[in-house]
Amino acid sequence: MVPQKASSLSGPQDIGISHERYDHKFIESDLNCVFPVDRMREYVQEGKLGSLSDEHYSFMGHIYVTGPLLENAGKVGRRLRELGVDTAFLTPT
């Protein structure tokens, strides 16, 4: 789980990719294929969304021991609620 400031994201060079179970070539060429931050920014400009939270989170996939994932997912949910987020957009890798 890695909190990331959305305003600082301009491309794949701004995030670390440690997942070894899939080909990174697509995310390395276009961050939006797994984290569609540019599309979300466009939706804000078009009035389809009110605003974006400045905090975004990611979870590693291919997890066999799910206890820590479930615990941290709850923490992230509570944090997003504290921030006033009313919709979460989830994307798979």
PDB file of N, CA and C in Angstrom:
ATOM      1  N   MET A   1       0.855  -1.167   0.000  1.00  0.00           N
ATOM      2  CA  MET A   1       0.000   0.000   0.000  1.00  0.00           C
ATOM      3  C   MET A   1       0.897   1.224   0.000  1.00  0.00           C
ATOM      4  N   VAL A   2       0.731   2.073  -0.983  1.00  0.00           N
ATOM      5  CA  VAL A   2       1.576   3.253  -1.104  1.00  0.00           C
ATOM      6  C   VAL A   2       0.705   4.468  -1.363  1.00  0.00           C
ATOM      7  N   PRO A   3       0.629   5.413  -0.399  1.00  0.00           N
ATOM      8  CA  PRO A   3      -0.108   6.639  -0.701  1.00  0.00           C
ATOM      9  C   PRO A   3       0.693   7.468  -1.693  1.00  0.00           C
ATOM     10  N   GLN A   4       0.012   8.109  -2.597  1.00  0.00           N
ATOM     11  CA  GLN A   4       0.683   8.896  -3.624  1.00  0.00           C
ATOM     12  C   GLN A   4      -0.095  10.180  -3.848  1.00  0.00           C
ATOM     13  N   LYS A   5       0.598  11.285  -3.943  1.00  0.00           N
ATOM     14  CA  LYS A   5      -0.044  12.561  -4.237  1.00  0.00           C
ATOM     15  C   LYS A   5      -0.338  12.633  -5.734  1.00  0.00           C
ATOM     16  N   ALA A   6      -1.589  12.727  -6.088  1.00  0.00           N
ATOM     17  CA  ALA A   6      -1.990  12.727  -7.499  1.00  0.00           C
ATOM     18  C   ALA A   6      -1.418  13.916  -8.247  1.00  0.00           C
ATOM     19  N   SER A   7      -1.291  15.042  -7.582  1.00  0.00           N
ATOM     20  CA  SER A   7      -0.801  16.235  -8.264  1.00  0.00           C
ATOM     21  C   SER A   7       0.640  16.076  -8.719  1.00  0.00           C
ATOM     22  N   SER A   8       1.369  15.135  -8.121  1.00  0.00           N
ATOM     23  CA  SER A   8       2.767  14.938  -8.493  1.00  0.00           C
ATOM     24  C   SER A   8       2.940  13.898  -9.589  1.00  0.00           C
ATOM     25  N   LEU A   9       1.866  13.263 -10.024  1.00  0.00           N
ATOM     26  CA  LEU A   9       1.964  12.210 -11.032  1.00  0.00           C
ATOM     27  C   LEU A   9       1.842  12.781 -12.436  1.00  0.00           C
ATOM     28  N   SER A  10       2.892  12.607 -13.218  1.00  0.00           N
ATOM     29  CA  SER A  10       2.812  13.047 -14.609  1.00  0.00           C
ATOM     30  C   SER A  10       3.081  11.908 -15.581  1.00  0.00           C
ATOM     31  N   GLY A  11       3.529  10.778 -15.082  1.00  0.00           N
ATOM     32  CA  GLY A  11       3.792   9.643 -15.959  1.00  0.00           C
ATOM     33  C   GLY A  11       4.300   8.450 -15.188  1.00  0.00           C
ATOM     34  N   PRO A  12       4.582   7.345 -15.893  1.00  0.00           N
ATOM     35  CA  PRO A  12       5.002   6.114 -15.225  1.00  0.00           C
ATOM     36  C   PRO A  12       6.305   6.257 -14.451  1.00  0.00           C
ATOM     37  N   GLN A  13       7.122   7.229 -14.820  1.00  0.00           N
ATOM     38  CA  GLN A  13       8.377   7.437 -14.102  1.00  0.00           C
ATOM     39  C   GLN A  13       8.132   7.896 -12.665  1.00  0.00           C
ATOM     40  N   ASP A  14       6.920   8.334 -12.364  1.00  0.00           N
ATOM     41  CA  ASP A  14       6.601   8.859 -11.042  1.00  0.00           C
ATOM     42  C   ASP A  14       6.115   7.803 -10.058  1.00  0.00           C
ATOM     43  N   ILE A  15       5.970   6.569 -10.504  1.00  0.00           N
ATOM     44  CA  ILE A  15       5.557   5.505  -9.595  1.00  0.00           C
ATOM     45  C   ILE A  15       6.513   4.327  -9.730  1.00  0.00           C
ATOM     46  N   GLY A  16       6.647   3.576  -8.669  1.00  0.00           N
ATOM     47  CA  GLY A  16       7.468   2.371  -8.703  1.00  0.00           C
ATOM     48  C   GLY A  16       6.600   1.167  -9.016  1.00  0.00           C
ATOM     49  N   ILE A  17       7.088   0.314  -9.879  1.00  0.00           N
ATOM     50  CA  ILE A  17       6.357  -0.899 -10.246  1.00  0.00           C
ATOM     51  C   ILE A  17       7.181  -2.087  -9.770  1.00  0.00           C
ATOM     52  N   SER A  18       6.681  -2.776  -8.760  1.00  0.00           N
ATOM     53  CA  SER A  18       7.433  -3.912  -8.224  1.00  0.00           C
ATOM     54  C   SER A  18       6.767  -5.249  -8.509  1.00  0.00           C
ATOM     55  N   HIS A  19       5.587  -5.228  -9.101  1.00  0.00           N
ATOM     56  CA  HIS A  19       4.860  -6.462  -9.406  1.00  0.00           C
ATOM     57  C   HIS A  19       5.573  -7.194 -10.548  1.00  0.00           C
ATOM     58  N   GLU A  20       5.955  -8.430 -10.319  1.00  0.00           N
ATOM     59  CA  GLU A  20       6.705  -9.189 -11.320  1.00  0.00           C
ATOM     60  C   GLU A  20       5.837 -10.151 -12.116  1.00  0.00           C
ATOM     61  N   ARG A  21       4.533 -10.190 -11.880  1.00  0.00           N
ATOM     62  CA  ARG A  21       3.664 -11.187 -12.504  1.00  0.00           C
ATOM     63  C   ARG A  21       2.986 -10.715 -13.789  1.00  0.00           C
ATOM     64  N   TYR A  22       3.350  -9.561 -14.289  1.00  0.00           N
ATOM     65  CA  TYR A  22       2.802  -9.123 -15.569  1.00  0.00           C
ATOM     66  C   TYR A  22       3.817  -8.260 -16.300  1.00  0.00           C
ATOM     67  N   ASP A  23       3.618  -8.091 -17.579  1.00  0.00           N
ATOM     68  CA  ASP A  23       4.510  -7.319 -18.436  1.00  0.00           C
ATOM     69  C   ASP A  23       4.323  -5.826 -18.153  1.00  0.00           C
ATOM     70  N   HIS A  24       5.392  -5.134 -17.862  1.00  0.00           N
ATOM     71  CA  HIS A  24       5.336  -3.711 -17.509  1.00  0.00           C
ATOM     72  C   HIS A  24       5.339  -2.782 -18.719  1.00  0.00           C
ATOM     73  N   LYS A  25       5.484  -3.316 -19.926  1.00  0.00           N
ATOM     74  CA  LYS A  25       5.671  -2.442 -21.089  1.00  0.00           C
ATOM     75  C   LYS A  25       4.509  -1.476 -21.306  1.00  0.00           C
ATOM     76  N   PHE A  26       3.297  -1.895 -20.977  1.00  0.00           N
ATOM     77  CA  PHE A  26       2.154  -1.011 -21.216  1.00  0.00           C
ATOM     78  C   PHE A  26       2.107   0.140 -20.215  1.00  0.00           C
ATOM     79  N   ILE A  27       2.308  -0.161 -18.941  1.00  0.00           N
ATOM     80  CA  ILE A  27       2.304   0.922 -17.952  1.00  0.00           C
ATOM     81  C   ILE A  27       3.511   1.831 -18.133  1.00  0.00           C
ATOM     82  N   GLU A  28       4.620   1.276 -18.598  1.00  0.00           N
ATOM     83  CA  GLU A  28       5.797   2.106 -18.831  1.00  0.00           C
ATOM     84  C   GLU A  28       5.581   3.071 -19.992  1.00  0.00           C
ATOM     85  N   SER A  29       4.693   2.735 -20.909  1.00  0.00           N
ATOM     86  CA  SER A  29       4.409   3.640 -22.021  1.00  0.00           C
ATOM     87  C   SER A  29       3.213   4.549 -21.736  1.00  0.00           C
ATOM     88  N   ASP A  30       2.293   4.110 -20.872  1.00  0.00           N
ATOM     89  CA  ASP A  30       1.107   4.915 -20.568  1.00  0.00           C
ATOM     90  C   ASP A  30       0.572   4.560 -19.184  1.00  0.00           C
ATOM     91  N   LEU A  31       0.827   5.412 -18.230  1.00  0.00           N
ATOM     92  CA  LEU A  31       0.379   5.216 -16.852  1.00  0.00           C
ATOM     93  C   LEU A  31      -1.124   4.969 -16.777  1.00  0.00           C
ATOM     94  N   ASN A  32      -1.879   5.553 -17.683  1.00  0.00           N
ATOM     95  CA  ASN A  32      -3.340   5.470 -17.641  1.00  0.00           C
ATOM     96  C   ASN A  32      -3.902   4.075 -17.873  1.00  0.00           C
ATOM     97  N   CYS A  33      -3.091   3.152 -18.367  1.00  0.00           N
ATOM     98  CA  CYS A  33      -3.625   1.803 -18.596  1.00  0.00           C
ATOM     99  C   CYS A  33      -3.893   1.078 -17.280  1.00  0.00           C
ATOM    100  N   VAL A  34      -3.253   1.468 -16.186  1.00  0.00           N
ATOM    101  CA  VAL A  34      -3.561   0.873 -14.877  1.00  0.00           C
ATOM    102  C   VAL A  34      -3.971   1.914 -13.842  1.00  0.00           C
ATOM    103  N   PHE A  35      -3.618   3.155 -14.069  1.00  0.00           N
ATOM    104  CA  PHE A  35      -3.987   4.235 -13.157  1.00  0.00           C
ATOM    105  C   PHE A  35      -4.442   5.417 -14.010  1.00  0.00           C
ATOM    106  N   PRO A  36      -5.720   5.469 -14.369  1.00  0.00           N
ATOM    107  CA  PRO A  36      -6.209   6.449 -15.345  1.00  0.00           C
ATOM    108  C   PRO A  36      -6.352   7.867 -14.789  1.00  0.00           C
ATOM    109  N   VAL A  37      -5.293   8.381 -14.223  1.00  0.00           N
ATOM    110  CA  VAL A  37      -5.338   9.695 -13.589  1.00  0.00           C
ATOM    111  C   VAL A  37      -5.623  10.802 -14.605  1.00  0.00           C
ATOM    112  N   ASP A  38      -5.096  10.685 -15.815  1.00  0.00           N
ATOM    113  CA  ASP A  38      -5.377  11.717 -16.820  1.00  0.00           C
ATOM    114  C   ASP A  38      -6.844  11.711 -17.226  1.00  0.00           C
ATOM    115  N   ARG A  39      -7.444  10.530 -17.339  1.00  0.00           N
ATOM    116  CA  ARG A  39      -8.878  10.458 -17.667  1.00  0.00           C
ATOM    117  C   ARG A  39      -9.697  11.086 -16.541  1.00  0.00           C
ATOM    118  N   MET A  40      -9.325  10.817 -15.303  1.00  0.00           N
ATOM    119  CA  MET A  40     -10.058  11.385 -14.167  1.00  0.00           C
ATOM    120  C   MET A  40      -9.918  12.906 -14.152  1.00  0.00           C
ATOM    121  N   ARG A  41      -8.723  13.412 -14.461  1.00  0.00           N
ATOM    122  CA  ARG A  41      -8.529  14.864 -14.539  1.00  0.00           C
ATOM    123  C   ARG A  41      -9.416  15.459 -15.637  1.00  0.00           C
ATOM    124  N   GLU A  42      -9.515  14.763 -16.770  1.00  0.00           N
ATOM    125  CA  GLU A  42     -10.398  15.229 -17.849  1.00  0.00           C
ATOM    126  C   GLU A  42     -11.849  15.262 -17.383  1.00  0.00           C
ATOM    127  N   TYR A  43     -12.272  14.248 -16.638  1.00  0.00           N
ATOM    128  CA  TYR A  43     -13.649  14.214 -16.131  1.00  0.00           C
ATOM    129  C   TYR A  43     -13.917  15.386 -15.191  1.00  0.00           C
ATOM    130  N   VAL A  44     -12.928  15.776 -14.410  1.00  0.00           N
ATOM    131  CA  VAL A  44     -13.088  16.948 -13.540  1.00  0.00           C
ATOM    132  C   VAL A  44     -13.262  18.198 -14.404  1.00  0.00           C
ATOM    133  N   GLN A  45     -12.414  18.354 -15.417  1.00  0.00           N
ATOM    134  CA  GLN A  45     -12.505  19.524 -16.299  1.00  0.00           C
ATOM    135  C   GLN A  45     -13.840  19.581 -17.032  1.00  0.00           C
ATOM    136  N   GLU A  46     -14.386  18.422 -17.387  1.00  0.00           N
ATOM    137  CA  GLU A  46     -15.667  18.360 -18.100  1.00  0.00           C
ATOM    138  C   GLU A  46     -16.868  18.463 -17.164  1.00  0.00           C
ATOM    139  N   GLY A  47     -16.623  18.489 -15.858  1.00  0.00           N
ATOM    140  CA  GLY A  47     -17.707  18.583 -14.897  1.00  0.00           C
ATOM    141  C   GLY A  47     -18.370  17.255 -14.571  1.00  0.00           C
ATOM    142  N   LYS A  48     -17.798  16.151 -15.038  1.00  0.00           N
ATOM    143  CA  LYS A  48     -18.354  14.831 -14.738  1.00  0.00           C
ATOM    144  C   LYS A  48     -18.004  14.389 -13.323  1.00  0.00           C
ATOM    145  N   LEU A  49     -16.901  14.895 -12.803  1.00  0.00           N
ATOM    146  CA  LEU A  49     -16.490  14.670 -11.409  1.00  0.00           C
ATOM    147  C   LEU A  49     -16.272  16.025 -10.766  1.00  0.00           C
ATOM    148  N   GLY A  50     -16.527  16.106  -9.466  1.00  0.00           N
ATOM    149  CA  GLY A  50     -16.317  17.366  -8.767  1.00  0.00           C
ATOM    150  C   GLY A  50     -14.847  17.681  -8.569  1.00  0.00           C
ATOM    151  N   SER A  51     -14.102  16.714  -8.066  1.00  0.00           N
ATOM    152  CA  SER A  51     -12.672  16.903  -7.821  1.00  0.00           C
ATOM    153  C   SER A  51     -12.045  15.541  -7.565  1.00  0.00           C
ATOM    154  N   LEU A  52     -10.721  15.526  -7.548  1.00  0.00           N
ATOM    155  CA  LEU A  52      -9.979  14.314  -7.208  1.00  0.00           C
ATOM    156  C   LEU A  52      -9.342  14.494  -5.846  1.00  0.00           C
ATOM    157  N   SER A  53      -9.299  13.429  -5.107  1.00  0.00           N
ATOM    158  CA  SER A  53      -8.547  13.447  -3.861  1.00  0.00           C
ATOM    159  C   SER A  53      -7.072  13.564  -4.216  1.00  0.00           C
ATOM    160  N   ASP A  54      -6.303  14.200  -3.360  1.00  0.00           N
ATOM    161  CA  ASP A  54      -4.871  14.289  -3.613  1.00  0.00           C
ATOM    162  C   ASP A  54      -4.149  13.022  -3.150  1.00  0.00           C
ATOM    163  N   GLU A  55      -4.851  12.127  -2.484  1.00  0.00           N
ATOM    164  CA  GLU A  55      -4.250  10.866  -2.049  1.00  0.00           C
ATOM    165  C   GLU A  55      -4.830   9.716  -2.851  1.00  0.00           C
ATOM    166  N   HIS A  56      -3.943   8.875  -3.355  1.00  0.00           N
ATOM    167  CA  HIS A  56      -4.329   7.675  -4.099  1.00  0.00           C
ATOM    168  C   HIS A  56      -3.534   6.506  -3.547  1.00  0.00           C
ATOM    169  N   TYR A  57      -4.101   5.324  -3.614  1.00  0.00           N
ATOM    170  CA  TYR A  57      -3.478   4.141  -3.026  1.00  0.00           C
ATOM    171  C   TYR A  57      -3.431   3.005  -4.024  1.00  0.00           C
ATOM    172  N   SER A  58      -2.420   2.181  -3.872  1.00  0.00           N
ATOM    173  CA  SER A  58      -2.346   0.973  -4.700  1.00  0.00           C
ATOM    174  C   SER A  58      -2.019  -0.217  -3.810  1.00  0.00           C
ATOM    175  N   PHE A  59      -2.486  -1.366  -4.242  1.00  0.00           N
ATOM    176  CA  PHE A  59      -2.204  -2.622  -3.550  1.00  0.00           C
ATOM    177  C   PHE A  59      -1.570  -3.579  -4.543  1.00  0.00           C
ATOM    178  N   MET A  60      -0.598  -4.309  -4.088  1.00  0.00           N
ATOM    179  CA  MET A  60       0.054  -5.330  -4.915  1.00  0.00           C
ATOM    180  C   MET A  60      -0.921  -6.470  -5.158  1.00  0.00           C
ATOM    181  N   GLY A  61      -0.910  -7.017  -6.338  1.00  0.00           N
ATOM    182  CA  GLY A  61      -1.740  -8.169  -6.649  1.00  0.00           C
ATOM    183  C   GLY A  61      -0.996  -9.467  -6.390  1.00  0.00           C
ATOM    184  N   HIS A  62      -1.604 -10.567  -6.760  1.00  0.00           N
ATOM    185  CA  HIS A  62      -1.018 -11.900  -6.605  1.00  0.00           C
ATOM    186  C   HIS A  62      -0.678 -12.164  -5.137  1.00  0.00           C
ATOM    187  N   ILE A  63      -1.661 -11.972  -4.270  1.00  0.00           N
ATOM    188  CA  ILE A  63      -1.474 -12.086  -2.820  1.00  0.00           C
ATOM    189  C   ILE A  63      -2.086 -13.387  -2.330  1.00  0.00           C
ATOM    190  N   TYR A  64      -1.269 -14.197  -1.678  1.00  0.00           N
ATOM    191  CA  TYR A  64      -1.750 -15.469  -1.134  1.00  0.00           C
ATOM    192  C   TYR A  64      -2.225 -15.338   0.311  1.00  0.00           C
ATOM    193  N   VAL A  65      -1.550 -14.510   1.091  1.00  0.00           N
ATOM    194  CA  VAL A  65      -1.924 -14.287   2.490  1.00  0.00           C
ATOM    195  C   VAL A  65      -2.718 -12.985   2.520  1.00  0.00           C
ATOM    196  N   THR A  66      -4.022 -13.095   2.710  1.00  0.00           N
ATOM    197  CA  THR A  66      -4.887 -11.929   2.533  1.00  0.00           C
ATOM    198  C   THR A  66      -5.146 -11.118   3.800  1.00  0.00           C
ATOM    199  N   GLY A  67      -4.730 -11.612   4.955  1.00  0.00           N
ATOM    200  CA  GLY A  67      -4.982 -10.886   6.200  1.00  0.00           C
ATOM    201  C   GLY A  67      -4.492  -9.450   6.172  1.00  0.00           C
ATOM    202  N   PRO A  68      -3.205  -9.213   5.850  1.00  0.00           N
ATOM    203  CA  PRO A  68      -2.718  -7.828   5.800  1.00  0.00           C
ATOM    204  C   PRO A  68      -3.440  -6.978   4.756  1.00  0.00           C
ATOM    205  N   LEU A  69      -3.799  -7.579   3.640  1.00  0.00           N
ATOM    206  CA  LEU A  69      -4.533  -6.840   2.611  1.00  0.00           C
ATOM    207  C   LEU A  69      -5.879  -6.366   3.145  1.00  0.00           C
ATOM    208  N   LEU A  70      -6.607  -7.253   3.790  1.00  0.00           N
ATOM    209  CA  LEU A  70      -7.917  -6.887   4.333  1.00  0.00           C
ATOM    210  C   LEU A  70      -7.792  -5.814   5.408  1.00  0.00           C
ATOM    211  N   GLU A  71      -6.785  -5.940   6.256  1.00  0.00           N
ATOM    212  CA  GLU A  71      -6.566  -4.938   7.306  1.00  0.00           C
ATOM    213  C   GLU A  71      -6.249  -3.573   6.695  1.00  0.00           C
ATOM    214  N   ASN A  72      -5.331  -3.555   5.721  1.00  0.00           N
ATOM    215  CA  ASN A  72      -4.941  -2.287   5.112  1.00  0.00           C
ATOM    216  C   ASN A  72      -6.039  -1.699   4.238  1.00  0.00           C
ATOM    217  N   ALA A  73      -6.837  -2.542   3.608  1.00  0.00           N
ATOM    218  CA  ALA A  73      -7.958  -2.033   2.814  1.00  0.00           C
ATOM    219  C   ALA A  73      -8.930  -1.273   3.713  1.00  0.00           C
ATOM    220  N   GLY A  74      -9.159  -1.791   4.903  1.00  0.00           N
ATOM    221  CA  GLY A  74     -10.016  -1.089   5.860  1.00  0.00           C
ATOM    222  C   GLY A  74      -9.431   0.249   6.269  1.00  0.00           C
ATOM    223  N   LYS A  75      -8.111   0.281   6.480  1.00  0.00           N
ATOM    224  CA  LYS A  75      -7.445   1.541   6.844  1.00  0.00           C
ATOM    225  C   LYS A  75      -7.566   2.564   5.720  1.00  0.00           C
ATOM    226  N   VAL A  76      -7.369   2.107   4.495  1.00  0.00           N
ATOM    227  CA  VAL A  76      -7.486   3.014   3.351  1.00  0.00           C
ATOM    228  C   VAL A  76      -8.920   3.525   3.231  1.00  0.00           C
ATOM    229  N   GLY A  77      -9.884   2.640   3.384  1.00  0.00           N
ATOM    230  CA  GLY A  77     -11.282   3.065   3.326  1.00  0.00           C
ATOM    231  C   GLY A  77     -11.608   4.126   4.364  1.00  0.00           C
ATOM    232  N   ARG A  78     -11.128   3.916   5.582  1.00  0.00           N
ATOM    233  CA  ARG A  78     -11.365   4.916   6.641  1.00  0.00           C
ATOM    234  C   ARG A  78     -10.669   6.234   6.314  1.00  0.00           C
ATOM    235  N   ARG A  79      -9.449   6.167   5.776  1.00  0.00           N
ATOM    236  CA  ARG A  79      -8.722   7.385   5.422  1.00  0.00           C
ATOM    237  C   ARG A  79      -9.451   8.144   4.305  1.00  0.00           C
ATOM    238  N   LEU A  80      -9.923   7.430   3.315  1.00  0.00           N
ATOM    239  CA  LEU A  80     -10.651   8.091   2.231  1.00  0.00           C
ATOM    240  C   LEU A  80     -11.931   8.738   2.741  1.00  0.00           C
ATOM    241  N   ARG A  81     -12.588   8.088   3.673  1.00  0.00           N
ATOM    242  CA  ARG A  81     -13.789   8.675   4.281  1.00  0.00           C
ATOM    243  C   ARG A  81     -13.416   9.960   5.031  1.00  0.00           C
ATOM    244  N   GLU A  82     -12.291   9.935   5.782  1.00  0.00           N
ATOM    245  CA  GLU A  82     -11.826  11.139   6.489  1.00  0.00           C
ATOM    246  C   GLU A  82     -11.590  12.290   5.519  1.00  0.00           C
ATOM    247  N   LEU A  83     -11.104  11.967   4.327  1.00  0.00           N
ATOM    248  CA  LEU A  83     -10.814  12.987   3.320  1.00  0.00           C
ATOM    249  C   LEU A  83     -12.069  13.486   2.604  1.00  0.00           C
ATOM    250  N   GLY A  84     -13.204  12.838   2.863  1.00  0.00           N
ATOM    251  CA  GLY A  84     -14.449  13.242   2.222  1.00  0.00           C
ATOM    252  C   GLY A  84     -14.650  12.644   0.838  1.00  0.00           C
ATOM    253  N   VAL A  85     -13.900  11.605   0.527  1.00  0.00           N
ATOM    254  CA  VAL A  85     -14.052  10.937  -0.769  1.00  0.00           C
ATOM    255  C   VAL A  85     -15.381  10.193  -0.777  1.00  0.00           C
ATOM    256  N   ASP A  86     -16.179  10.402  -1.828  1.00  0.00           N
ATOM    257  CA  ASP A  86     -17.461   9.704  -1.872  1.00  0.00           C
ATOM    258  C   ASP A  86     -17.528   8.623  -2.952  1.00  0.00           C
ATOM    259  N   THR A  87     -16.509   8.519  -3.784  1.00  0.00           N
ATOM    260  CA  THR A  87     -16.447   7.446  -4.777  1.00  0.00           C
ATOM    261  C   THR A  87     -15.001   6.999  -4.936  1.00  0.00           C
ATOM    262  N   ALA A  88     -14.788   5.696  -4.966  1.00  0.00           N
ATOM    263  CA  ALA A  88     -13.448   5.148  -5.210  1.00  0.00           C
ATOM    264  C   ALA A  88     -13.468   4.425  -6.545  1.00  0.00           C
ATOM    265  N   PHE A  89     -12.459   4.653  -7.345  1.00  0.00           N
ATOM    266  CA  PHE A  89     -12.338   4.009  -8.648  1.00  0.00           C
ATOM    267  C   PHE A  89     -11.250   2.955  -8.540  1.00  0.00           C
ATOM    268  N   LEU A  90     -11.614   1.702  -8.749  1.00  0.00           N
ATOM    269  CA  LEU A  90     -10.676   0.592  -8.608  1.00  0.00           C
ATOM    270  C   LEU A  90     -10.325   0.039  -9.980  1.00  0.00           C
ATOM    271  N   THR A  91      -9.029  -0.164 -10.227  1.00  0.00           N
ATOM    272  CA  THR A  91      -8.592  -0.728 -11.501  1.00  0.00           C
ATOM    273  C   THR A  91      -7.695  -1.928 -11.253  1.00  0.00           C
ATOM    274  N   PRO A  92      -7.858  -2.998 -12.008  1.00  0.00           N
ATOM    275  CA  PRO A  92      -6.981  -4.162 -11.871  1.00  0.00           C
ATOM    276  C   PRO A  92      -5.718  -3.980 -12.710  1.00  0.00           C
ATOM    277  N   THR A  93      -4.719  -4.767 -12.403  1.00  0.00           N
ATOM    278  CA  THR A  93      -3.521  -4.759 -13.252  1.00  0.00           C
ATOM    279  C   THR A  93      -3.525  -5.970 -14.135  1.00  0.00           C
TER     280      THR A  93
END
